[in-house]
Amino acid sequence: MSLFDDDRSKMVELLIKKGIKNPNILKVMSEVERHLFVPSYSRSRAYEDCALPIGFEQTISQPYTVAVMTELLIPLKDDKILEIGTGSGYQSVILSKLGCRVFTIERNSDLARSSEEMFKKLNLRIASRVGDGTLGWKEYAPFNGIIVTAGAPVVPEKLQNQLIDGGRLVIPVGDKKTQTLIVIDREGDKFTQKNIDGFKFVPLIGKEGWKESE
Ligand code: SAM
């Protein structure tokens, strides 16, 4: 038993109330210790359903957002998944514990370093690198799924082109205040799209994202 077990069960109960259904995602989120991914001063708030600061003006996403995006991605065991915006590493760990082969890119080298340390500590094989994720990770493409955890002004073309035939991209797109979650399915050279409104992310900064000065 750890100090936060009760809080974590309550968080998962709330996710169920809010409509999360996938039993594998609920199980993994009931096991992964979110308090290890936030700075020690906000540990007591780690299981509140909200985003929390992780330094460098970045956040760990709200648990409900992590659950919805993961559910939309429909990750299957052994799927090759690319995540853009490693941040604390929490979303990568959720995907890895679901049995996916995870590749993750973070533009902030300090965050990339600390999340890599966490992956090692948890004994998880997650490939990570520092860079501009709007360009994807060509060497390992194509991916069964791509998940972008920062808000983009438009869907980066390079990312959707790194999807496998039958693959899916989940990405928040909008202005800097609010975004729509866009789910793109690839069938050959055809891309179909559905939208879910009302999300809020930190900006995706890069060649096919926001400019740093914007
Ligand atoms: N998935 C993260 C987690 O589980 O903690 C939350 C990520 S946070 C909401 C968004 C992250 O995207 C930030 O760490 C930010 O530095 C990163 N980011 C923004 N633009 C990026 C880009 N072009 N490439 C890679 N990472 C980027």
Coordinates of C-alpha atoms and ligand atoms in Angstrom, one line a residue:
M1 CA 0.0 0.0 0.0
S2 CA 1.3 3.5 -0.8
L3 CA 0.1 6.8 0.5
F4 CA -1.6 7.6 -2.8
D5 CA -3.5 4.4 -3.6
D6 CA -6.8 5.7 -2.4
D7 CA -6.4 9.0 -4.3
R8 CA -5.5 7.0 -7.5
S9 CA -8.6 4.7 -7.1
K10 CA -10.8 7.9 -6.7
M11 CA -9.2 9.4 -9.9
V12 CA -10.1 6.2 -11.8
E13 CA -13.7 6.2 -10.5
L14 CA -14.0 9.8 -11.7
L15 CA -12.7 8.8 -15.2
I16 CA -15.4 6.1 -15.3
K17 CA -18.0 8.6 -14.3
K18 CA -16.8 10.9 -17.1
G19 CA -17.3 8.1 -19.6
I20 CA -13.9 6.3 -20.0
K21 CA -14.8 2.7 -20.8
N22 CA -11.7 0.9 -22.1
P23 CA -10.8 -1.6 -19.2
N24 CA -7.1 -1.8 -20.2
I25 CA -6.7 1.9 -20.0
L26 CA -8.5 2.1 -16.7
K27 CA -6.4 -0.7 -15.3
V28 CA -3.1 0.9 -16.4
M29 CA -4.2 4.3 -15.0
S30 CA -5.1 2.7 -11.7
E31 CA -1.5 1.3 -11.5
V32 CA 0.8 4.0 -12.8
E33 CA 1.8 6.3 -10.0
R34 CA 1.1 9.8 -11.4
H35 CA 2.6 11.4 -8.3
L36 CA 6.1 10.3 -9.5
F37 CA 5.7 12.4 -12.6
V38 CA 5.0 15.8 -10.9
P39 CA 7.4 18.0 -8.8
S40 CA 7.4 17.1 -5.1
Y41 CA 5.6 20.4 -4.2
S42 CA 2.5 19.3 -6.2
R43 CA 2.4 15.6 -5.2
S44 CA -0.6 16.0 -2.9
R45 CA -2.6 17.2 -6.0
A46 CA -1.3 14.5 -8.3
Y47 CA -4.6 12.6 -8.5
E48 CA -6.8 15.7 -9.0
D49 CA -8.3 15.7 -12.5
C50 CA -6.3 18.6 -13.7
A51 CA -3.1 19.5 -15.6
L52 CA -0.2 20.4 -13.3
P53 CA 3.0 22.4 -13.9
I54 CA 6.2 20.3 -14.5
G55 CA 8.5 23.3 -15.0
F56 CA 9.7 25.2 -18.1
E57 CA 6.1 26.5 -18.5
Q58 CA 4.9 23.0 -19.4
T59 CA 2.3 20.7 -17.9
I60 CA 1.5 17.1 -17.3
S61 CA -1.9 16.7 -19.0
Q62 CA -5.2 16.3 -17.1
P63 CA -5.8 12.5 -16.4
Y64 CA -9.2 12.7 -18.2
T65 CA -7.4 14.2 -21.3
V66 CA -4.8 11.4 -21.2
A67 CA -7.6 8.8 -20.9
V68 CA -9.7 10.3 -23.7
M69 CA -6.7 10.6 -26.1
T70 CA -5.5 7.1 -25.3
E71 CA -9.0 5.7 -25.8
L72 CA -9.3 7.5 -29.2
L73 CA -6.0 6.2 -30.3
I74 CA -7.2 2.6 -29.8
P75 CA -3.7 1.3 -29.1
L76 CA -3.2 -2.5 -29.4
K77 CA -0.4 -4.6 -28.0
D78 CA 2.8 -4.3 -30.0
D79 CA 1.5 -1.3 -31.9
K80 CA 4.2 1.2 -32.8
I81 CA 3.1 4.5 -31.4
L82 CA 4.8 7.9 -31.8
E83 CA 4.1 10.5 -29.1
I84 CA 4.9 14.2 -29.7
G85 CA 5.5 16.1 -26.4
T86 CA 7.0 13.7 -23.9
G87 CA 6.7 16.2 -21.1
S88 CA 6.8 14.3 -17.8
G89 CA 6.7 10.9 -19.5
Y90 CA 3.4 9.9 -18.0
Q91 CA 1.5 9.4 -21.3
S92 CA 4.5 7.4 -22.7
V93 CA 4.4 5.2 -19.7
I94 CA 0.6 4.6 -20.0
L95 CA 1.1 3.6 -23.7
S96 CA 4.1 1.4 -22.8
K97 CA 2.2 -0.4 -20.0
L98 CA -0.6 -1.0 -22.6
G99 CA 2.0 -3.1 -24.5
C100 CA 2.8 -0.6 -27.2
R101 CA 6.3 0.1 -28.6
V102 CA 6.6 3.8 -27.8
F103 CA 8.7 6.4 -29.5
T104 CA 8.5 9.9 -28.0
I105 CA 9.9 13.3 -28.9
E106 CA 10.3 16.3 -26.6
R107 CA 11.7 19.7 -27.7
N108 CA 12.8 20.7 -24.1
S109 CA 16.1 18.8 -23.3
D110 CA 15.7 19.0 -19.5
L111 CA 12.2 17.4 -19.7
A112 CA 13.5 14.8 -22.1
R113 CA 16.4 13.9 -19.7
S114 CA 14.2 13.6 -16.6
S115 CA 11.5 11.5 -18.4
E116 CA 14.3 9.2 -19.8
E117 CA 15.5 8.7 -16.2
M118 CA 12.0 7.8 -15.2
F119 CA 11.6 5.3 -18.0
K120 CA 14.9 3.6 -16.9
K121 CA 13.7 3.6 -13.3
L122 CA 10.5 1.9 -14.3
N123 CA 12.5 -0.5 -16.5
L124 CA 10.5 0.4 -19.6
R125 CA 11.9 0.3 -23.1
I126 CA 10.7 3.6 -24.6
A127 CA 12.7 5.3 -27.4
S128 CA 13.0 9.0 -26.8
R129 CA 14.8 11.9 -28.3
V130 CA 15.0 15.7 -28.2
G131 CA 13.8 17.5 -31.3
D132 CA 10.9 19.1 -33.2
G133 CA 8.2 16.5 -33.2
T134 CA 6.1 18.3 -35.8
L135 CA 8.5 16.6 -38.3
G136 CA 7.8 13.2 -36.9
W137 CA 10.5 10.4 -36.6
K138 CA 11.2 9.3 -40.2
E139 CA 13.7 6.6 -39.2
Y140 CA 11.0 4.6 -37.4
A141 CA 8.0 5.5 -39.5
P142 CA 5.4 4.3 -40.3
F143 CA 3.4 4.2 -37.0
N144 CA 0.2 2.5 -36.1
G145 CA -0.7 5.5 -34.0
I146 CA 0.5 9.1 -33.5
I147 CA -0.5 11.1 -30.4
V148 CA 0.3 14.8 -30.1
T149 CA 0.1 16.2 -26.6
A150 CA 0.5 19.9 -27.4
G151 CA -1.9 22.2 -29.3
A152 CA -1.1 22.8 -33.0
P153 CA -2.3 25.6 -35.3
V154 CA -2.8 23.0 -38.1
V155 CA -2.3 19.3 -38.6
P156 CA 1.4 18.8 -39.5
E157 CA 1.4 17.1 -42.9
K158 CA 4.6 15.2 -42.2
L159 CA 3.0 13.6 -39.2
Q160 CA 0.0 12.3 -41.0
N161 CA 2.2 11.0 -43.8
Q162 CA 4.1 8.9 -41.2
L163 CA 0.9 6.9 -40.4
I164 CA 0.7 3.3 -41.6
D165 CA -2.2 2.4 -43.9
G166 CA -5.0 1.9 -41.3
G167 CA -3.2 4.1 -38.7
R168 CA -4.6 6.9 -36.6
L169 CA -3.4 10.4 -35.5
V170 CA -4.9 12.1 -32.5
I171 CA -4.0 15.8 -32.3
P172 CA -5.4 19.0 -30.6
V173 CA -5.7 21.8 -33.2
G174 CA -7.0 25.3 -32.7
D175 CA -5.9 28.7 -31.5
K176 CA -3.6 29.2 -28.4
K177 CA -6.6 29.3 -26.0
T178 CA -8.7 26.2 -26.9
Q179 CA -8.4 23.3 -29.3
T180 CA -10.5 20.7 -30.9
L181 CA -9.2 17.1 -30.7
I182 CA -8.9 15.9 -34.3
V183 CA -8.8 12.2 -35.0
I184 CA -7.4 11.3 -38.5
D185 CA -7.7 7.8 -40.0
R186 CA -5.5 6.9 -42.9
E187 CA -6.9 4.5 -45.6
G188 CA -4.2 4.3 -48.3
D189 CA -3.8 7.9 -49.5
K190 CA -7.2 9.0 -48.1
F191 CA -7.4 10.7 -44.7
T192 CA -10.7 11.0 -42.9
Q193 CA -11.3 13.2 -39.9
K194 CA -13.6 13.6 -36.9
N195 CA -13.5 16.4 -34.3
I196 CA -14.2 16.6 -30.6
D197 CA -14.4 20.1 -29.1
G198 CA -13.3 21.7 -25.9
F199 CA -9.7 20.9 -24.9
K200 CA -6.8 23.0 -23.7
F201 CA -3.1 22.3 -24.3
V202 CA 0.2 24.1 -24.1
P203 CA 1.3 25.1 -27.7
L204 CA 3.1 22.8 -30.1
I205 CA 6.1 24.8 -31.1
G206 CA 8.0 23.9 -34.3
K207 CA 8.4 24.0 -38.0
E208 CA 4.9 22.8 -38.6
G209 CA 3.6 24.2 -35.4
W210 CA 3.5 27.7 -33.7
K211 CA 6.6 29.9 -34.0
E212 CA 8.3 30.4 -30.7
S213 CA 7.7 34.2 -30.9
E214 CA 4.0 33.9 -31.7
Ligands
SAM1 N1 2.5 14.0 -22.7 C1 3.0 14.8 -21.6 C2 2.9 14.1 -20.3 O1 2.4 13.0 -20.2 O2 3.4 14.7 -19.3 C3 2.4 16.2 -21.5 C4 3.0 17.1 -22.5 S1 2.8 18.8 -22.3 C5 1.1 19.1 -22.2 C6 3.3 19.2 -24.0 C7 4.8 19.0 -24.2 O3 5.0 19.2 -25.6 C8 5.7 20.0 -23.5 O4 6.6 19.3 -22.7 C9 6.4 20.8 -24.7 O5 7.7 21.1 -24.4 C10 6.3 19.7 -25.8 N2 6.4 20.3 -27.1 C11 5.9 21.4 -27.6 N3 6.2 21.5 -29.0 C12 6.9 20.4 -29.3 C13 7.5 19.9 -30.5 N4 7.4 20.6 -31.7 N5 8.1 18.7 -30.5 C14 8.2 18.0 -29.3 N6 7.7 18.5 -28.1 C15 7.0 19.6 -28.1

